[in-house]
PDB file of N, CA and C in Angstrom:
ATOM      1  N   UNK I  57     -22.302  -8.137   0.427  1.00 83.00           N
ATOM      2  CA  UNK I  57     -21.071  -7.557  -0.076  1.00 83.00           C
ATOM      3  C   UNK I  57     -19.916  -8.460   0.355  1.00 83.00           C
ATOM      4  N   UNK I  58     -19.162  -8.411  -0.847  1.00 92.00           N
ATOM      5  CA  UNK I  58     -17.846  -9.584  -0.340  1.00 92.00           C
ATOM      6  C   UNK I  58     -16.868  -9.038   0.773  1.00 92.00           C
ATOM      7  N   UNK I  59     -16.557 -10.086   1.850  1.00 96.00           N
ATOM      8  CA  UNK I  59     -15.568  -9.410   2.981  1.00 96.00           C
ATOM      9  C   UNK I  59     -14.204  -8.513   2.437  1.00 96.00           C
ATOM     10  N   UNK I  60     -14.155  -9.127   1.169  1.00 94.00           N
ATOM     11  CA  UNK I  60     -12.908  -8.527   0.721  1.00 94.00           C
ATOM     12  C   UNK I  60     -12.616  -6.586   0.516  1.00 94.00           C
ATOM     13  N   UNK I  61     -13.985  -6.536  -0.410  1.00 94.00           N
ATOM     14  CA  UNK I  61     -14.825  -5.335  -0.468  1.00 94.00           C
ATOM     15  C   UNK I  61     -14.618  -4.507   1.034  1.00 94.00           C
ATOM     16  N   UNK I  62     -14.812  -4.880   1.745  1.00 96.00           N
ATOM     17  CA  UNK I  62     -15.395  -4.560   3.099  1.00 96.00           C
ATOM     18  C   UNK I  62     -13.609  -4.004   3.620  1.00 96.00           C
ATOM     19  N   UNK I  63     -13.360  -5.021   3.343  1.00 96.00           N
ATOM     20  CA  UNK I  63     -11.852  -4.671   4.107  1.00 96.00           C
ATOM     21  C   UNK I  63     -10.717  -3.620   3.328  1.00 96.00           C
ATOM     22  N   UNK I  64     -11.072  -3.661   2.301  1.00 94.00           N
ATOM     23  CA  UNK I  64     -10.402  -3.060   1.310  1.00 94.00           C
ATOM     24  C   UNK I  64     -10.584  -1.234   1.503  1.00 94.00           C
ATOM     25  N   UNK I  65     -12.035  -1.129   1.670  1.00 94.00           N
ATOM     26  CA  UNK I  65     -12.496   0.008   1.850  1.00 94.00           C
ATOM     27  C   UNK I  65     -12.037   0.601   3.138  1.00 94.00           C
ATOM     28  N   UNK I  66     -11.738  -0.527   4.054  1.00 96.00           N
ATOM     29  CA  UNK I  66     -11.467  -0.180   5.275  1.00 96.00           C
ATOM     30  C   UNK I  66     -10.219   0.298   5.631  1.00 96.00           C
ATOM     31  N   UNK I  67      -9.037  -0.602   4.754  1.00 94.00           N
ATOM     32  CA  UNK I  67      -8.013   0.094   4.195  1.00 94.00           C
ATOM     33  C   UNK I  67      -7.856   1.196   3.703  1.00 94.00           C
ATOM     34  N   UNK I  68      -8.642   1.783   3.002  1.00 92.00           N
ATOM     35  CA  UNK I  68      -8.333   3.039   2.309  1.00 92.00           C
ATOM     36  C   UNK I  68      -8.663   4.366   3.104  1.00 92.00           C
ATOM     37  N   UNK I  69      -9.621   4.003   4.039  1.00 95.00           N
ATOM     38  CA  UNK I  69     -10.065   4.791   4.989  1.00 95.00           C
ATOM     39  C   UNK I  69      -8.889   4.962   6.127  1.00 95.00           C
ATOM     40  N   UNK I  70      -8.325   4.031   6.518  1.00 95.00           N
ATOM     41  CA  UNK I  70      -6.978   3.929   7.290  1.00 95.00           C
ATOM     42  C   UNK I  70      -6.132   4.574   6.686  1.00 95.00           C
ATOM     43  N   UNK I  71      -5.430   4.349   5.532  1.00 92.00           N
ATOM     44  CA  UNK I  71      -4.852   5.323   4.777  1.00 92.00           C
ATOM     45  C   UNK I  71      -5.017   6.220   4.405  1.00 92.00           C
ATOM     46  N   UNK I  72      -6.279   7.012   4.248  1.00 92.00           N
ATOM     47  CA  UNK I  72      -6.009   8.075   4.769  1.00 92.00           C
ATOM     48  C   UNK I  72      -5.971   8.796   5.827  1.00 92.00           C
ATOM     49  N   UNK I  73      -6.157   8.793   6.651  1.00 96.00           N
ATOM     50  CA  UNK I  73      -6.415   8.530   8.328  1.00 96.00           C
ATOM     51  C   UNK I  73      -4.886   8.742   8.097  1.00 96.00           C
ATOM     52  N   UNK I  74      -4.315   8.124   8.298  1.00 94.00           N
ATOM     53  CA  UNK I  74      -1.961   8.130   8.344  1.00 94.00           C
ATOM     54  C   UNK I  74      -1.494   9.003   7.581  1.00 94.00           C
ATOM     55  N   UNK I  75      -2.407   9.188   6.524  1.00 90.00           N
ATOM     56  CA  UNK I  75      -1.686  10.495   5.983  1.00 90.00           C
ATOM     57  C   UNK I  75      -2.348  11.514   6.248  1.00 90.00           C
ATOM     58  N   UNK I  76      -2.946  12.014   6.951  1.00 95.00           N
ATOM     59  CA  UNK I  76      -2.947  12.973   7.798  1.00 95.00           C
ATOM     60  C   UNK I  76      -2.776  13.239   8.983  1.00 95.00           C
ATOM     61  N   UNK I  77      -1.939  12.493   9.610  1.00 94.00           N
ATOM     62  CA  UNK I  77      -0.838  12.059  10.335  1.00 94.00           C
ATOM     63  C   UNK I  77       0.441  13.345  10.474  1.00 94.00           C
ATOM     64  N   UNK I  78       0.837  13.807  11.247  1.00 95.00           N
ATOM     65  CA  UNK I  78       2.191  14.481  10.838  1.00 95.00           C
ATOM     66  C   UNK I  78       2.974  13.201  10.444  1.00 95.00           C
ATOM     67  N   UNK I  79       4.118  13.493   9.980  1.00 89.00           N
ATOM     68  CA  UNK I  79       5.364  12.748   9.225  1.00 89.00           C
ATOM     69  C   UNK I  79       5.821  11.639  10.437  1.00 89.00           C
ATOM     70  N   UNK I  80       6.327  12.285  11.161  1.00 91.00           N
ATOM     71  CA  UNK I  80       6.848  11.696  12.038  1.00 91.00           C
ATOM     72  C   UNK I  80       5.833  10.168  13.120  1.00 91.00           C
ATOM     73  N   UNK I  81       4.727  10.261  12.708  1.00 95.00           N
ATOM     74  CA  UNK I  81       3.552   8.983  13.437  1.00 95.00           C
ATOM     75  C   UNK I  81       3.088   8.442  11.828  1.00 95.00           C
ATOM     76  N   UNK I  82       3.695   8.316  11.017  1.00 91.00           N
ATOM     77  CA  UNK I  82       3.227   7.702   9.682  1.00 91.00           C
ATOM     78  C   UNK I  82       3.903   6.862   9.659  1.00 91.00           C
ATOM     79  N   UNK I  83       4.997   7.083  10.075  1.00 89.00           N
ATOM     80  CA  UNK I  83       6.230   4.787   9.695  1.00 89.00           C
ATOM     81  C   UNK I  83       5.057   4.353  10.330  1.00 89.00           C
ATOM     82  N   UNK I  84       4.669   3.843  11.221  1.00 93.00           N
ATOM     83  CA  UNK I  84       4.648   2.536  11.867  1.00 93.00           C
ATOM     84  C   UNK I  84       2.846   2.363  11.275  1.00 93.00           C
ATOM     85  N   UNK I  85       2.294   2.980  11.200  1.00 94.00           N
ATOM     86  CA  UNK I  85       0.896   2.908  10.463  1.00 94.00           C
ATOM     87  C   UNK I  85       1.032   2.167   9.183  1.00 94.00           C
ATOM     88  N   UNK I  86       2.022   3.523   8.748  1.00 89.00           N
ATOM     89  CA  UNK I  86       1.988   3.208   6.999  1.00 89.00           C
ATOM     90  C   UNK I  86       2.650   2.211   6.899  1.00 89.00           C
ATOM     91  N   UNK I  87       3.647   1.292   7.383  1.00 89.00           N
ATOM     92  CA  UNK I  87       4.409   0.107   7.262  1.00 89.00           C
ATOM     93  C   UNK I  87       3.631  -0.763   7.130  1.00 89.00           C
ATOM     94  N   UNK I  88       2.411  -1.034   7.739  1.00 94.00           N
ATOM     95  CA  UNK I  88       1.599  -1.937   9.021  1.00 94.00           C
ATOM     96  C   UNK I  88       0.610  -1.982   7.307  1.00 94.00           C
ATOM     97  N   UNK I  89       0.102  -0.636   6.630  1.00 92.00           N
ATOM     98  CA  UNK I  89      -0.419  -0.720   5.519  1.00 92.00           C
ATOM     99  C   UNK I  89       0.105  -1.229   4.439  1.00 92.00           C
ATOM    100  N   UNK I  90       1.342  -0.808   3.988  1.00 88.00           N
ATOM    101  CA  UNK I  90       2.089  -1.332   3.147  1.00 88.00           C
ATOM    102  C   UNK I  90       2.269  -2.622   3.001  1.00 88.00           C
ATOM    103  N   UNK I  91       2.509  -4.059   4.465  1.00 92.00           N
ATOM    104  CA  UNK I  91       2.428  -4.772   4.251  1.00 92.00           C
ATOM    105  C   UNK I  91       1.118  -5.238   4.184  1.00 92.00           C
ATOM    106  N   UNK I  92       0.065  -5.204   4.574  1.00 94.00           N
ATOM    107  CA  UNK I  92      -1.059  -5.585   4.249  1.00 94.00           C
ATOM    108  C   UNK I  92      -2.033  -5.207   3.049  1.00 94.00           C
ATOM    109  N   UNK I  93      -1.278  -4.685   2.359  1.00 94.00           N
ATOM    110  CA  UNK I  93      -1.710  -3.960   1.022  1.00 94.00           C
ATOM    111  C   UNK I  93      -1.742  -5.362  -0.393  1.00 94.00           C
ATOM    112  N   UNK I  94      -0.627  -5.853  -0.499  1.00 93.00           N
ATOM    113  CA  UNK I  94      -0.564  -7.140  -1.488  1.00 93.00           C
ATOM    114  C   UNK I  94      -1.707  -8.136  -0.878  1.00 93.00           C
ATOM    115  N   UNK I  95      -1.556  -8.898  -0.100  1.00 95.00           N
ATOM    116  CA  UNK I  95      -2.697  -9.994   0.265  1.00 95.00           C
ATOM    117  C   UNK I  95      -4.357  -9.422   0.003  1.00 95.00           C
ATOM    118  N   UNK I  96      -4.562  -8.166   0.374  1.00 95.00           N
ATOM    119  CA  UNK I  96      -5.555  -7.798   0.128  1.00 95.00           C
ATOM    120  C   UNK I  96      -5.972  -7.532  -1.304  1.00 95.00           C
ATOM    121  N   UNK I  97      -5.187  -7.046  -2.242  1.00 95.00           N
ATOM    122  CA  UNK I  97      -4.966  -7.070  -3.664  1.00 95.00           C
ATOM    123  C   UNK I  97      -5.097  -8.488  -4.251  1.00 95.00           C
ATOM    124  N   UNK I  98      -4.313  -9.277  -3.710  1.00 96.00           N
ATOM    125  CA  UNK I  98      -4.361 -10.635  -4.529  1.00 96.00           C
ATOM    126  C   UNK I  98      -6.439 -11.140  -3.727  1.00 96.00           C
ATOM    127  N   UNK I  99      -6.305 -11.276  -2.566  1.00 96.00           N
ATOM    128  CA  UNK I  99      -8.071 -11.213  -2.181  1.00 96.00           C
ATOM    129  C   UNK I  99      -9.412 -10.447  -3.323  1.00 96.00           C
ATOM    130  N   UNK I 100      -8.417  -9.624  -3.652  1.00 94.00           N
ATOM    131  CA  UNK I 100      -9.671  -8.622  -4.389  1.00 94.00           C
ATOM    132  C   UNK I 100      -9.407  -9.260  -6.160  1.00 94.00           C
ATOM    133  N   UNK I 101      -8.249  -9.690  -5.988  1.00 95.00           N
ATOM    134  CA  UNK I 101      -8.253 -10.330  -7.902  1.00 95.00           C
ATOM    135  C   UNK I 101      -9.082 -11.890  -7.441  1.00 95.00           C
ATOM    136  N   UNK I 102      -8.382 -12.854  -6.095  1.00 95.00           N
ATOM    137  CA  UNK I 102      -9.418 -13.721  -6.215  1.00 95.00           C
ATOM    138  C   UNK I 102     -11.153 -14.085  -6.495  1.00 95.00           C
ATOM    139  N   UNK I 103     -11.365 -12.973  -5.787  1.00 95.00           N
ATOM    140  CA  UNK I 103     -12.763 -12.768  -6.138  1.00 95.00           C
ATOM    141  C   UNK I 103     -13.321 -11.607  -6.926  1.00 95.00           C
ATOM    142  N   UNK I 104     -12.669 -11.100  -7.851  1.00 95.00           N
ATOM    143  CA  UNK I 104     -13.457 -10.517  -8.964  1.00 95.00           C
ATOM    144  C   UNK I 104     -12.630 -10.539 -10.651  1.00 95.00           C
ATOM    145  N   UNK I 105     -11.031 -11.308 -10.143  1.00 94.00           N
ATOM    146  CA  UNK I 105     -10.901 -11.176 -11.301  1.00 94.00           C
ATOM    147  C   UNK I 105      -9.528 -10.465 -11.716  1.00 94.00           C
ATOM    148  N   UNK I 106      -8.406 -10.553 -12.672  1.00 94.00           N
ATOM    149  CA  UNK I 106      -7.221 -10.008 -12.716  1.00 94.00           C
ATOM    150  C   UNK I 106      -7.466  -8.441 -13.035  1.00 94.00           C
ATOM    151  N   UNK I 107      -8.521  -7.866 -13.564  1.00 95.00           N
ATOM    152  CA  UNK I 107      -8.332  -6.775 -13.904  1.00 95.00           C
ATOM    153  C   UNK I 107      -9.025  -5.656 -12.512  1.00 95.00           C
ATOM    154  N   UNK I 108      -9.649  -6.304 -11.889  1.00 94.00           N
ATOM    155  CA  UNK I 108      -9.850  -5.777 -10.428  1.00 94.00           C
ATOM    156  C   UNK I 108      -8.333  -5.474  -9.613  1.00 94.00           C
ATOM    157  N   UNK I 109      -8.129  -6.429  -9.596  1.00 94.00           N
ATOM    158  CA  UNK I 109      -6.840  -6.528  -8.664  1.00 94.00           C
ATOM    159  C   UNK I 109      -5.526  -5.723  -9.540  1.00 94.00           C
ATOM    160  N   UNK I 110      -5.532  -5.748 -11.263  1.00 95.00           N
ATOM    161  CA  UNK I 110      -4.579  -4.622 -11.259  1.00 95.00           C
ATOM    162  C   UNK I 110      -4.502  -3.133 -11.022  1.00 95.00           C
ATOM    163  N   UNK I 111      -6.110  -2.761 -10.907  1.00 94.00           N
ATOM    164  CA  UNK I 111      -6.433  -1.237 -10.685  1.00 94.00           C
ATOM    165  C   UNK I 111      -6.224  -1.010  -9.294  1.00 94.00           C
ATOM    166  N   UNK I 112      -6.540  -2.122  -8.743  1.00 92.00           N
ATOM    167  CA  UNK I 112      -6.109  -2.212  -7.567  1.00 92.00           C
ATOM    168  C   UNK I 112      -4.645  -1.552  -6.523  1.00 92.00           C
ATOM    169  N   UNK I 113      -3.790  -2.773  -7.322  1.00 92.00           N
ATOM    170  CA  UNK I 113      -2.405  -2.279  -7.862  1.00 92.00           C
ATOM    171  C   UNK I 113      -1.699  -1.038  -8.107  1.00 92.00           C
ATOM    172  N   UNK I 114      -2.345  -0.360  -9.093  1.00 93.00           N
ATOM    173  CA  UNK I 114      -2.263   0.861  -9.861  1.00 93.00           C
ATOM    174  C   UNK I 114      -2.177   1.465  -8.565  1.00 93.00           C
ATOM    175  N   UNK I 115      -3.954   1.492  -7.893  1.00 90.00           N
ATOM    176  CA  UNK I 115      -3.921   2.558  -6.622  1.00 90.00           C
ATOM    177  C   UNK I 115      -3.449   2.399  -6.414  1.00 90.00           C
ATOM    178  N   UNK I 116      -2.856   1.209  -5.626  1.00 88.00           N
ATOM    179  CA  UNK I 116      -1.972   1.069  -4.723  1.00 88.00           C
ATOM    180  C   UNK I 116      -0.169   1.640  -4.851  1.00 88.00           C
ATOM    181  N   UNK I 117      -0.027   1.540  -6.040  1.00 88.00           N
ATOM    182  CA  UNK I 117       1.421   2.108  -6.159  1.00 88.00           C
ATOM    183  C   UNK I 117       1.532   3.483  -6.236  1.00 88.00           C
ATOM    184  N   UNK I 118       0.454   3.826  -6.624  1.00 87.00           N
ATOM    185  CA  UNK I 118       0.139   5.259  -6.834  1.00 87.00           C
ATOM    186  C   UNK I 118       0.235   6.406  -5.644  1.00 87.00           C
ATOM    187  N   UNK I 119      -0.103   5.307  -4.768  1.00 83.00           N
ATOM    188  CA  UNK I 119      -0.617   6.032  -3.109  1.00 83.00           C
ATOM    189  C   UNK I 119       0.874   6.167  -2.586  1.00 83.00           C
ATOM    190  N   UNK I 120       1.689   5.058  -2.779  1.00 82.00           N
ATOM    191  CA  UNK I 120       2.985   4.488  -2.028  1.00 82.00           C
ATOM    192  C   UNK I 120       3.921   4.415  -3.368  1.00 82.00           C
ATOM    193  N   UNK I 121       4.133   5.705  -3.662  1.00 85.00           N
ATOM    194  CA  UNK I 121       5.048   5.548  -4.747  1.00 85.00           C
ATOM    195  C   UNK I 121       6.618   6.051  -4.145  1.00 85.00           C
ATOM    196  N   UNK I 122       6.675   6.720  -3.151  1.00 84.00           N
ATOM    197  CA  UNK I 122       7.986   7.555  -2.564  1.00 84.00           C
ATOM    198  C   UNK I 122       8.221   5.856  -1.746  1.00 84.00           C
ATOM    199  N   UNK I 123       7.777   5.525  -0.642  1.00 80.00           N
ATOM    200  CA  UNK I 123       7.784   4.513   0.399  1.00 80.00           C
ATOM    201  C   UNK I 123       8.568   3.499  -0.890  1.00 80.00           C
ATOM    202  N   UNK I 124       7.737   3.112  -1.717  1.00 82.00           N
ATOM    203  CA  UNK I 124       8.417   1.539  -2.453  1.00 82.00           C
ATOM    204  C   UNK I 124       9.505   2.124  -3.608  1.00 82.00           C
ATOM    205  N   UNK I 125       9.528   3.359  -3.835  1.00 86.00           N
ATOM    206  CA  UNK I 125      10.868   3.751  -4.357  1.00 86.00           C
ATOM    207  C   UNK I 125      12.087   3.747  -3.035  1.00 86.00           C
ATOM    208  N   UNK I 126      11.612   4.098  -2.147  1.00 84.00           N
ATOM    209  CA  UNK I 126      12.864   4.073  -1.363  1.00 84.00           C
ATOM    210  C   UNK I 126      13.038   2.847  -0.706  1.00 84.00           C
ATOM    211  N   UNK I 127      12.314   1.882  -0.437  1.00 82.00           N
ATOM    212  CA  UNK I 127      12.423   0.323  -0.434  1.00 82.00           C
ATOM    213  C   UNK I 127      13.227  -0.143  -1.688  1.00 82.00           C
ATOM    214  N   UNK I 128      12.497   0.049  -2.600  1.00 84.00           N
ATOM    215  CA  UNK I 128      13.466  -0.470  -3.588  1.00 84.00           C
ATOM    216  C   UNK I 128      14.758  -0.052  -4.180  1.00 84.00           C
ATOM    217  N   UNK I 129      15.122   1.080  -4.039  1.00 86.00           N
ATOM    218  CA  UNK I 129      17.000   1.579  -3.582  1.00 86.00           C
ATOM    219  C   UNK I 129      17.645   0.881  -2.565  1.00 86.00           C
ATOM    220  N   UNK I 130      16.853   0.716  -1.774  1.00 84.00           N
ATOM    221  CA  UNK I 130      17.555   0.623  -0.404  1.00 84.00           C
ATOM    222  C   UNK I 130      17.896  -1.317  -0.906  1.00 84.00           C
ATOM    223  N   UNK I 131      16.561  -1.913  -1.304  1.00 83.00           N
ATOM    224  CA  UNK I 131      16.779  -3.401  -1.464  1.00 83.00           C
ATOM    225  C   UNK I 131      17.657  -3.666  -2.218  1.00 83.00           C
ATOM    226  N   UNK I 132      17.425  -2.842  -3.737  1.00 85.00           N
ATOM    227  CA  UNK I 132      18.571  -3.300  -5.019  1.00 85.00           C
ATOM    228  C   UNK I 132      19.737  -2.691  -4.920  1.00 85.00           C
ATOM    229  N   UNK I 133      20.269  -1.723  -4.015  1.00 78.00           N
ATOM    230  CA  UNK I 133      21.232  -1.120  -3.934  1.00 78.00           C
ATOM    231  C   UNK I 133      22.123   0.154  -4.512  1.00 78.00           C
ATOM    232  N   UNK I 134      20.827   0.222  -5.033  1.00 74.00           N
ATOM    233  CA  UNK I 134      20.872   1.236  -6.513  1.00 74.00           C
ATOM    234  C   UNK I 134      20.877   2.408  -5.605  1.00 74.00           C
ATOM    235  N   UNK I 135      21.691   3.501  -5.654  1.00 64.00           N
ATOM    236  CA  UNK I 135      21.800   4.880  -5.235  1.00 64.00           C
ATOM    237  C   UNK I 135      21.566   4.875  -3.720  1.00 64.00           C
ATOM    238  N   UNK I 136      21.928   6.164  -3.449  1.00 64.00           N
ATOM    239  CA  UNK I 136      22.073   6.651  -2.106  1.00 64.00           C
ATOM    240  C   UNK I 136      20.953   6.709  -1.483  1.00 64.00           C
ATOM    241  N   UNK I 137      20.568   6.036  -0.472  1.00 56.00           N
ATOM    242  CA  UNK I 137      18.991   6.189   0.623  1.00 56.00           C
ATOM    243  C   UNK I 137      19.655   6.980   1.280  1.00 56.00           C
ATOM    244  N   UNK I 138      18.899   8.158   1.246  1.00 57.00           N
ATOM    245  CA  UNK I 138      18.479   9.266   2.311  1.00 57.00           C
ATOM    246  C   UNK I 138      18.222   8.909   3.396  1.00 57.00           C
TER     247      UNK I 138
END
């Protein structure tokens, strides 16, 4: 099985693991995921392929859709961060 595979899964298992987390011990997990979330995505399109790595993607935004909406207010400047 490819390491990528391996790690990926291992990720998802971590994530959920943080989200069942109370609120308050989820930044520093879920950050720690968030950034390690792309490299592992682009790993998983290297070795199987662009349409791996966009479902990939998909999950992935899917999971972290509040987190990279409020990253991305906060970055583009667009509206009030809470």
């Amino acid at each position: 099985m490819q390491l990528s595979v391996v790690l990926s899964a291992f990720w998802v298992i971590c994530a959920t693991i943080v989200a069942m987390l109370p609120m308050k011990y989820q930044f520093l997990p879920g950050v720690t995921l968030l950034i390690c979330a792309p490299a592992l995505i682009l790993w998983l399109g290297f070795d199987f392929g662009w349409f791996v790595s966009a479902l990939a993607l998909a999950a992935f935004v899917s999971m972290f859709r509040y987190p990279l909406r409020y990253f991305w207010r906060k970055w583009s400047g667009r509206g009030e961060v809470e």
